[in-house]
Short mmCIF file of the C-alpha atoms (twelve columns), coordinates in Angstrom:
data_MODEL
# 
_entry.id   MODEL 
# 
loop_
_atom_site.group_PDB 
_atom_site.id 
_atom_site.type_symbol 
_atom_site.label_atom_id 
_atom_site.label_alt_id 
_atom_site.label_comp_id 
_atom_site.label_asym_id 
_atom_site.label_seq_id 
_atom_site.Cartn_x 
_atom_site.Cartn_y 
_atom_site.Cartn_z 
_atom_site.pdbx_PDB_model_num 
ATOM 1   C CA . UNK A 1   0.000   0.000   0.000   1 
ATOM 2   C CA . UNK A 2   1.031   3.518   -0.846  1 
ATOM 3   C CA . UNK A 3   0.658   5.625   2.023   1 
ATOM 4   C CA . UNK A 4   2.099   9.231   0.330   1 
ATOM 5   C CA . UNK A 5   -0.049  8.432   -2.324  1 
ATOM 6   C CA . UNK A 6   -3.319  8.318   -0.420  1 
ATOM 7   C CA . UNK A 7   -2.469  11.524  0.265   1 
ATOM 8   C CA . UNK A 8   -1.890  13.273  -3.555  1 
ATOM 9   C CA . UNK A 9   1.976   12.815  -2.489  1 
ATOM 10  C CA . UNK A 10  4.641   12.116  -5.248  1 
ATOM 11  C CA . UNK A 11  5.411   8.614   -5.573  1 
ATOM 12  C CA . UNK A 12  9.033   8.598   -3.605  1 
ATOM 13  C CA . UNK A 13  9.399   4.869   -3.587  1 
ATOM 14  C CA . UNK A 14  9.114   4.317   -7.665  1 
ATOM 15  C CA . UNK A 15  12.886  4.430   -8.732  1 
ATOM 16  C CA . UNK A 16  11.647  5.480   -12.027 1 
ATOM 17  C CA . UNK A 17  10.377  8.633   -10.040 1 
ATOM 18  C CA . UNK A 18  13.777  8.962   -9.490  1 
ATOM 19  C CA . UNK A 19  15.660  8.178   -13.161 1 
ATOM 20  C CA . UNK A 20  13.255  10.748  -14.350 1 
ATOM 21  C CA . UNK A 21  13.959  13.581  -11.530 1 
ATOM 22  C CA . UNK A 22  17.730  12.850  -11.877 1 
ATOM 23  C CA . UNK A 23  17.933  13.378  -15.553 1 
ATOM 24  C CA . UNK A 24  15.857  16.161  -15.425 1 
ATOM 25  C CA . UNK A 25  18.220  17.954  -12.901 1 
ATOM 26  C CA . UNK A 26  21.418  16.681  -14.335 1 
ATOM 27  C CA . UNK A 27  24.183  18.679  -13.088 1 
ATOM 28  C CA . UNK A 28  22.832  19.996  -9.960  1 
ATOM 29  C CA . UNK A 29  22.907  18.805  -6.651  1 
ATOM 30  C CA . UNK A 30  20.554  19.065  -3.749  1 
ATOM 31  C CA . UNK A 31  20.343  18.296  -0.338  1 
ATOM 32  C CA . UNK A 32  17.218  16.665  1.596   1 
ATOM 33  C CA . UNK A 33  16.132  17.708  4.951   1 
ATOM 34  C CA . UNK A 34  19.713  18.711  6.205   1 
ATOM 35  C CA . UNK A 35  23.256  19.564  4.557   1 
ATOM 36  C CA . UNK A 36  26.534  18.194  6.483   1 
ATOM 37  C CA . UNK A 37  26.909  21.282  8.520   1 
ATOM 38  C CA . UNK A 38  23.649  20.534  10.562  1 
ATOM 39  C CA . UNK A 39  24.997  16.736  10.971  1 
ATOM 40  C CA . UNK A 40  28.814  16.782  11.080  1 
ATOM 41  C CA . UNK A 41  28.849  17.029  14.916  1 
ATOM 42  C CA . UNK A 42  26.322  14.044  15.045  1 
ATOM 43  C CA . UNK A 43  28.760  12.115  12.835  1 
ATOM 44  C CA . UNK A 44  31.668  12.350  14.569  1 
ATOM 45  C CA . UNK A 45  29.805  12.253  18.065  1 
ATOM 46  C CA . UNK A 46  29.036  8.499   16.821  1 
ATOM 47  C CA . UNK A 47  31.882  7.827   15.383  1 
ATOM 48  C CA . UNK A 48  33.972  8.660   18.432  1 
ATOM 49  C CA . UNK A 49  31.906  6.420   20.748  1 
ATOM 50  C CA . UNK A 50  33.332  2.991   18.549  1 
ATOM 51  C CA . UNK A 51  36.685  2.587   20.298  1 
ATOM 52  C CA . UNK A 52  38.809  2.124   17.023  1 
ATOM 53  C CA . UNK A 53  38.205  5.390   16.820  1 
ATOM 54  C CA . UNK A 54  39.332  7.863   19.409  1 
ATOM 55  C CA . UNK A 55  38.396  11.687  19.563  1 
ATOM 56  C CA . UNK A 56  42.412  12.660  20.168  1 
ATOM 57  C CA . UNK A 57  42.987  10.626  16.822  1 
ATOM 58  C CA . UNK A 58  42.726  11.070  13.268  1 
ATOM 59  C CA . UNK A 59  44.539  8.324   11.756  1 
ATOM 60  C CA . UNK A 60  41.253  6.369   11.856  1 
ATOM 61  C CA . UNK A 61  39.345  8.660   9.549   1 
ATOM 62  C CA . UNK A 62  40.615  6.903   6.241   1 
ATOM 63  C CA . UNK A 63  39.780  3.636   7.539   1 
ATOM 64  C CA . UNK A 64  36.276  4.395   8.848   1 
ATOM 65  C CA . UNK A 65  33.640  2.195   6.328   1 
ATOM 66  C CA . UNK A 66  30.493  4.389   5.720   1 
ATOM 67  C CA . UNK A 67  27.862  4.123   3.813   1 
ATOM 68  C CA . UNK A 68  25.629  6.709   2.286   1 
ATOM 69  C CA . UNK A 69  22.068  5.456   1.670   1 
ATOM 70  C CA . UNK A 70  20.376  6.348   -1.029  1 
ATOM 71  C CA . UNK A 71  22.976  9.230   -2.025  1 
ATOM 72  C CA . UNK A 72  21.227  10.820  -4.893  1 
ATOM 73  C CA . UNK A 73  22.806  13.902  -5.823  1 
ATOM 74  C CA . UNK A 74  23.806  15.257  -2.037  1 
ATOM 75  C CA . UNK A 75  27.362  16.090  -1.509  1 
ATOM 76  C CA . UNK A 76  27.451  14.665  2.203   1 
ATOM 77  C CA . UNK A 77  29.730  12.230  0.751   1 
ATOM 78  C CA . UNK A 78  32.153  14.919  -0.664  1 
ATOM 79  C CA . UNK A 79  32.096  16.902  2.272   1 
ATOM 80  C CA . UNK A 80  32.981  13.453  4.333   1 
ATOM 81  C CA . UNK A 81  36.159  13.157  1.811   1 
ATOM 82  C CA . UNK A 82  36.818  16.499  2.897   1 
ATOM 83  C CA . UNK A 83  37.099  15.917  6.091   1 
ATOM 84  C CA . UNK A 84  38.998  13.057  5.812   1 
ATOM 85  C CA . UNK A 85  36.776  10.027  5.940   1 
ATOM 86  C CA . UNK A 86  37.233  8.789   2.413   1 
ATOM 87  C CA . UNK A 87  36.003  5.246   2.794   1 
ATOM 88  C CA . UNK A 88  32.910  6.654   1.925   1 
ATOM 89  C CA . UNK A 89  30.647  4.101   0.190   1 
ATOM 90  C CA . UNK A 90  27.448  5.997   -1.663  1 
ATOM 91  C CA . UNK A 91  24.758  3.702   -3.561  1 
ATOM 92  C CA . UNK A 92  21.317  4.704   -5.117  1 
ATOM 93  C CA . UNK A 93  18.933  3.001   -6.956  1 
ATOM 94  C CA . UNK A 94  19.343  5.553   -9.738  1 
ATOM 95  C CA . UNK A 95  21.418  4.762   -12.311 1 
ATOM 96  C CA . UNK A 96  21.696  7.874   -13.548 1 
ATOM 97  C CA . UNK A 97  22.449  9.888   -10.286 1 
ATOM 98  C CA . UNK A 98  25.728  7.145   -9.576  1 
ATOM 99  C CA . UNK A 99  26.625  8.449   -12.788 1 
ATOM 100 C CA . UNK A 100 26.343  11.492  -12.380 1 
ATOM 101 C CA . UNK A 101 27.898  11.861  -8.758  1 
ATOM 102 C CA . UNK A 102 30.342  9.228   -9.897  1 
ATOM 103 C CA . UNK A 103 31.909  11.571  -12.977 1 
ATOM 104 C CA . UNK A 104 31.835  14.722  -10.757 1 
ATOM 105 C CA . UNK A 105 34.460  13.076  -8.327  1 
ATOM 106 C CA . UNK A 106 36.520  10.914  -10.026 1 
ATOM 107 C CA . UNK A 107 39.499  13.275  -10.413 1 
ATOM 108 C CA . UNK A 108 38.970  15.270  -6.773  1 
ATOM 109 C CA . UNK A 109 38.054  12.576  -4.870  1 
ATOM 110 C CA . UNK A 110 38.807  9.178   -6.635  1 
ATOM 111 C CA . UNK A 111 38.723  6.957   -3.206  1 
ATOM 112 C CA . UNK A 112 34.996  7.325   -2.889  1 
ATOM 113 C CA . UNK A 113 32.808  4.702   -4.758  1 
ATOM 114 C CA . UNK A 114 29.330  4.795   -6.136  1 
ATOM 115 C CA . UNK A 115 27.354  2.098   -6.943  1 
ATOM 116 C CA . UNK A 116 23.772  0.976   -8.359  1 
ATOM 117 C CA . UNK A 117 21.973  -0.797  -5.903  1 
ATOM 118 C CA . UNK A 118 18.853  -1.362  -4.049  1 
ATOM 119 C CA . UNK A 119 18.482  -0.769  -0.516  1 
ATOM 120 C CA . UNK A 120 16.236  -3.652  -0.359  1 
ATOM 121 C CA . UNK A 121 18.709  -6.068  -1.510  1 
ATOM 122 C CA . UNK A 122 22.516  -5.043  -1.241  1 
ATOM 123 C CA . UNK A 123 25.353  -6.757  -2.490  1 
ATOM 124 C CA . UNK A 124 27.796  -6.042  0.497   1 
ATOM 125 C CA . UNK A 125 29.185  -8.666  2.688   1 
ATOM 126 C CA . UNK A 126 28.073  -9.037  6.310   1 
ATOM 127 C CA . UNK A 127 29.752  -6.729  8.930   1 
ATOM 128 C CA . UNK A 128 31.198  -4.075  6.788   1 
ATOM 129 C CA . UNK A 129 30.032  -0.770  7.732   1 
ATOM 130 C CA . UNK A 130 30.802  1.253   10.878  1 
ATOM 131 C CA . UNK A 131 28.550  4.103   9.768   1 
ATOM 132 C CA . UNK A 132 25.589  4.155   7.688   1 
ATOM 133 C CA . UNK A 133 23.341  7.980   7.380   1 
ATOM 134 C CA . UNK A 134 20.284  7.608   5.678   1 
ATOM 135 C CA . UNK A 135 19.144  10.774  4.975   1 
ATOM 136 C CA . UNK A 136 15.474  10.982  4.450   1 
ATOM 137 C CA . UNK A 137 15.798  7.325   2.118   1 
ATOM 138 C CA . UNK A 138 13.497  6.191   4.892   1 
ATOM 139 C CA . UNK A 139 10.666  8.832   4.243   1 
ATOM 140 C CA . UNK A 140 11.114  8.020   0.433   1 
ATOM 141 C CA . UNK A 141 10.347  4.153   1.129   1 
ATOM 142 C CA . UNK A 142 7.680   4.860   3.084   1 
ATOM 143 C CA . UNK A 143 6.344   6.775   0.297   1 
ATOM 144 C CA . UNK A 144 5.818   3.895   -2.098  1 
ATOM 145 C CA . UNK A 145 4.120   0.656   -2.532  1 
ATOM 146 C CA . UNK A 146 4.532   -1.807  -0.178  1 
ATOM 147 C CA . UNK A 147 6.226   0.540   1.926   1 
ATOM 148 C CA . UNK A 148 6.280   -0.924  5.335   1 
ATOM 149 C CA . UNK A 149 7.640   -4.368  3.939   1 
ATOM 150 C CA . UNK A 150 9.877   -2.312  2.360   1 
ATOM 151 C CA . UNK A 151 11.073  -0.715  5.004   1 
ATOM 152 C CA . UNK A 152 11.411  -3.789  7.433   1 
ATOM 153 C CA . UNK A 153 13.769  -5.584  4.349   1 
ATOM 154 C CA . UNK A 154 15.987  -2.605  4.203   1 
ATOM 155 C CA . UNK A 155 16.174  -2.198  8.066   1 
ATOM 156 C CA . UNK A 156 16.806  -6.101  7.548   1 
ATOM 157 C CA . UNK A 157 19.806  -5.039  5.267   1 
ATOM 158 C CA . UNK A 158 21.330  -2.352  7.101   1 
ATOM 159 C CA . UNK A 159 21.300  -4.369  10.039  1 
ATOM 160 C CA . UNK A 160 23.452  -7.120  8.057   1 
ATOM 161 C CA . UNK A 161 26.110  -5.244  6.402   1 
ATOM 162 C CA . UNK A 162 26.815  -3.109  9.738   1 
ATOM 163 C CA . UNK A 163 29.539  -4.534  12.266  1 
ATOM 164 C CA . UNK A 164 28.480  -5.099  15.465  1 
ATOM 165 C CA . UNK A 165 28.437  -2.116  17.318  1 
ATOM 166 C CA . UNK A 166 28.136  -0.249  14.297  1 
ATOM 167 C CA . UNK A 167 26.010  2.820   14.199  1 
ATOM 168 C CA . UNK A 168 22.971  3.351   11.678  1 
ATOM 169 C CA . UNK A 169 21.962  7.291   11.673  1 
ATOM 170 C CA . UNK A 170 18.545  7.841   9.842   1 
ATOM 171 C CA . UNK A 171 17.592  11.732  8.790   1 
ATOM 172 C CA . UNK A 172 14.343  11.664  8.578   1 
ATOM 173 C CA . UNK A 173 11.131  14.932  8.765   1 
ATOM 174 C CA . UNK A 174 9.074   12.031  10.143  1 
ATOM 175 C CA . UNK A 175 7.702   11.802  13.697  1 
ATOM 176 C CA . UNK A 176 8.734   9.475   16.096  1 
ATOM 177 C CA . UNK A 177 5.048   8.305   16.702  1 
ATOM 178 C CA . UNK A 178 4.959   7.095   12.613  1 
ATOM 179 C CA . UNK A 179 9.020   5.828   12.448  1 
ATOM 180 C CA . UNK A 180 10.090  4.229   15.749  1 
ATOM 181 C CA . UNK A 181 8.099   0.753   14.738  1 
ATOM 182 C CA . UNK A 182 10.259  0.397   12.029  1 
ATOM 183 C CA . UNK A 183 13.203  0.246   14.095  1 
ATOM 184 C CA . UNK A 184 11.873  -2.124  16.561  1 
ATOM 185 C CA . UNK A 185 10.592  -4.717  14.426  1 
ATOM 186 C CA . UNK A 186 11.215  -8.230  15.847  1 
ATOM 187 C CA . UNK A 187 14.172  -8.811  13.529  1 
ATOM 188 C CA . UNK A 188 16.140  -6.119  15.026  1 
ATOM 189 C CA . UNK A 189 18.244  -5.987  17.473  1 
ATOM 190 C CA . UNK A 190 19.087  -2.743  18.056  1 
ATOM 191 C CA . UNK A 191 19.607  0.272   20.541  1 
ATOM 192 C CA . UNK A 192 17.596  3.201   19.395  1 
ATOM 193 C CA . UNK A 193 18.472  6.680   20.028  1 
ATOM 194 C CA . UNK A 194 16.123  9.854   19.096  1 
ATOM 195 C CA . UNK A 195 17.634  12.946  18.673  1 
ATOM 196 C CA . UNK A 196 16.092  16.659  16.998  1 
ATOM 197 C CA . UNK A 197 17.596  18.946  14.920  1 
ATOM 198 C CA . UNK A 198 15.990  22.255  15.520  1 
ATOM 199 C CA . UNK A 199 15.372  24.146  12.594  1 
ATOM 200 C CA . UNK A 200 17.455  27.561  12.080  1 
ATOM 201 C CA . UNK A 201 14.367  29.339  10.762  1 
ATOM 202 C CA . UNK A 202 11.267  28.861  12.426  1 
ATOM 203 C CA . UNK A 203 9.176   28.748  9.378   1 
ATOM 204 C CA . UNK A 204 11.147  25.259  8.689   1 
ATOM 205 C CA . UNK A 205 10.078  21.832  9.849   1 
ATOM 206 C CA . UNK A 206 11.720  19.933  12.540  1 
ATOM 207 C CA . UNK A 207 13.729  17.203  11.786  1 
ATOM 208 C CA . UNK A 208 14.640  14.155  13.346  1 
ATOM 209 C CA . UNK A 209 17.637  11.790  13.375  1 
ATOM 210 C CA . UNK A 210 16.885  7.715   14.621  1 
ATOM 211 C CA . UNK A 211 20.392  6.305   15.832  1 
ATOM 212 C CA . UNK A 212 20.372  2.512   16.253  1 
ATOM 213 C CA . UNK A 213 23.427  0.818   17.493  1 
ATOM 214 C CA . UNK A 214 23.855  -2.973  15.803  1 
ATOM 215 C CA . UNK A 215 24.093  -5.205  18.893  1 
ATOM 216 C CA . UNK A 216 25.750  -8.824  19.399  1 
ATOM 217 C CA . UNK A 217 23.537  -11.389 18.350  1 
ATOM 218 C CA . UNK A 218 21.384  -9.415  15.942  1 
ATOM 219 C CA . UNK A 219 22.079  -11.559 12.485  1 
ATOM 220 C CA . UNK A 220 20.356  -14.626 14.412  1 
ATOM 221 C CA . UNK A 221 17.637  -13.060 15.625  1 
ATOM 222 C CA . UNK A 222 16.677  -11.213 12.199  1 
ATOM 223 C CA . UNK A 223 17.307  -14.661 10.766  1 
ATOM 224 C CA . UNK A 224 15.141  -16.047 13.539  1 
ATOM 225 C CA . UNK A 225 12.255  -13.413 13.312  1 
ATOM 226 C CA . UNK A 226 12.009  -12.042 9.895   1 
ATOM 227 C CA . UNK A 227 9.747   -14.246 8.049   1 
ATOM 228 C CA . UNK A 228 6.946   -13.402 11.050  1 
ATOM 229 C CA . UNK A 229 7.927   -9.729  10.802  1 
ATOM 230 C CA . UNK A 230 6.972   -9.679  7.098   1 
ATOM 231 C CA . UNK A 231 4.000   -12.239 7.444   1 
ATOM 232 C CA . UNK A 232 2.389   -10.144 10.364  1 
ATOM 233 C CA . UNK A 233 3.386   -6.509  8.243   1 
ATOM 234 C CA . UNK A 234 1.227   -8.210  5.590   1 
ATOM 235 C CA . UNK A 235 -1.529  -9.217  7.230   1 
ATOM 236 C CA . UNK A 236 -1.829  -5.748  9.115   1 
ATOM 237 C CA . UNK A 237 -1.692  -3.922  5.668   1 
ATOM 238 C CA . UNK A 238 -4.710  -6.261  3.709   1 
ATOM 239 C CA . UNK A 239 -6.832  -5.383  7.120   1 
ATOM 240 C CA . UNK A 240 -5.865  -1.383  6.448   1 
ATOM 241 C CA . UNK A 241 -6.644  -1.392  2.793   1 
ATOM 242 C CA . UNK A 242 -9.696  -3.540  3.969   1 
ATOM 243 C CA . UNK A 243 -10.257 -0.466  6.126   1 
ATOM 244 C CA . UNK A 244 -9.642  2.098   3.890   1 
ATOM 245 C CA . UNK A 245 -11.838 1.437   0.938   1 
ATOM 246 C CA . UNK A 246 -14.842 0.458   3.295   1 
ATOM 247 C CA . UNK A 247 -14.750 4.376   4.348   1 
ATOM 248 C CA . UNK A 248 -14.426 5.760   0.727   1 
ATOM 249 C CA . UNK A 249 -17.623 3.593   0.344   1 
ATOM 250 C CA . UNK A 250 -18.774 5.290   3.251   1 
ATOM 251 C CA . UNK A 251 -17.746 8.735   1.979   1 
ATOM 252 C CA . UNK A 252 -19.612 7.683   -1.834  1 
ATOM 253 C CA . UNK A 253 -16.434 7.494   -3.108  1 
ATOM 254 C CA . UNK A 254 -16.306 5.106   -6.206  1 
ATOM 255 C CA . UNK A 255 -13.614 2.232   -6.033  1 
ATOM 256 C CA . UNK A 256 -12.332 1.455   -9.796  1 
ATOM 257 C CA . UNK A 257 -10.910 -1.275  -11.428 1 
ATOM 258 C CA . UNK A 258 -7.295  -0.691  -10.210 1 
ATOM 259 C CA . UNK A 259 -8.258  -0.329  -6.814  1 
ATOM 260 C CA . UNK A 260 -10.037 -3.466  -6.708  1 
ATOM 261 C CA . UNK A 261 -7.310  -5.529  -7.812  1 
ATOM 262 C CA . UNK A 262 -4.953  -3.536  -5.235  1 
ATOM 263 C CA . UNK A 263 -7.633  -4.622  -2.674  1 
ATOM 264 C CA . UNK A 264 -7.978  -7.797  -3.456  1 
# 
């Protein structure tokens, strides 16, 4: 089901959506929610609290494996190289963004890599990442079809390619009543953190970032659980679509072909 969509929302979660954007704004960039100067204390607070890395250090900052969800065509992960972290790792669903954000760093910043991928389903081993910063990839997922299985199998797959101990930081203008049951689905094991970002002009929104902590254990238990998880995510969304339509038949509204197959 496609939550954004019930309400007249863009569809966020179709990664043609995406191509089409990307092309369209080919050789700009843009920056969701929050650029790195609203985060780059959050980062580092994080990243100091692994013990590999210590604050009175910096040889650790090449070594440090992050990954940048859902990069599109944000320059978090130039401003990372910047700073010194340049095992920065940035994957998108969009083939043309990679490209894009691919060909504008390969001389500057060659270390970083980009690559074409689904958050759903990555292709990294297990235990790679110490950082991952998903900013506002979450909101888009949530903005699509299927949106909470969605969610739960990339939770599933940020979980897996983090080390233990490693630190998942998700930007996100959602509240904490409509995102903290995605990070506490049974297949998780994780300890969640909330923290705000006040906005700097008080017309602006207020933003959120979830921290979850990988903790021992957690690749058995999301072996263990996740079949349930998605089973019971299922069954909850038939009875809300189940729901939904019987008040637009309550409100007259007609329910067309298309929505009868989506019910069914």
């Amino acid at each position: 089901m496609d939550y954004c969509n019930l309400n007249k929302m863009p569809n966020y979660g179709d990664p043609q959506y995406w191509e089409d954007r990307y092309k369209e704004s080919a050789g700009k960039v843009f920056e969701w929610l929050e650029d790195f100067s609203a985060i780059e204390s959050l980062i580092f607070k994080f990243l100091s609290e692994n013990p590999l890395f210590p604050e009175d250090s910096t040889e650790w900052k090449k070594d440090a494996k992050i990954l940048n969800l859902g990069c599109g065509n944000s320059t978090i992960a130039e401003d990372l190289y910047d700073k010194g972290l340049i095992s920065t790792v940035n994957m998108d669903i969009s083939t043309e963004v990679i490209k894009q954000m691919s060909d504008r760093n390969l001389e500057k910043r060659p270390e970083l890599q980009w690559h074409v991928m689904d958050v759903r389903e990555m292709t990294y081993d297990d235990n790679t990442f110490d950082l991952i910063i998903d900013k506002s990839t979450i909101d888009a997922i949530l903005c699509g079809d299927n949106a909470f299985i969605n969610t739960a199998q990339m939770m599933r797959e940020c979980q897996r390619v983090l080390k233990t101990g490693g630190i998942y930081m998700g930007i996100s203008y959602g509240y904490p009543e409509s995102r903290v049951l995605h990070y506490k689905r049974a297949h998780l094991h994780m300890e969640l953190r909330v923290f705000e970002i006040q906005p700097q002009n008080p017309k602006d929104s207020l933003h959120y970032v979830y921290v979850c902590k990988k903790l021992e254990g957690a690749d058995e238990i999301s072996k263990q659980n996740y079949e349930k998880v998605e089973n019971d995510i299922r069954e909850d969304e038939r009875k809300m679509i189940e729901l939904y339509y019987k008040q637009q038949k309550s409100k007259g509204v007609g329910v067309g072909p298309a929505d009868q197959q989506q019910q069914e």
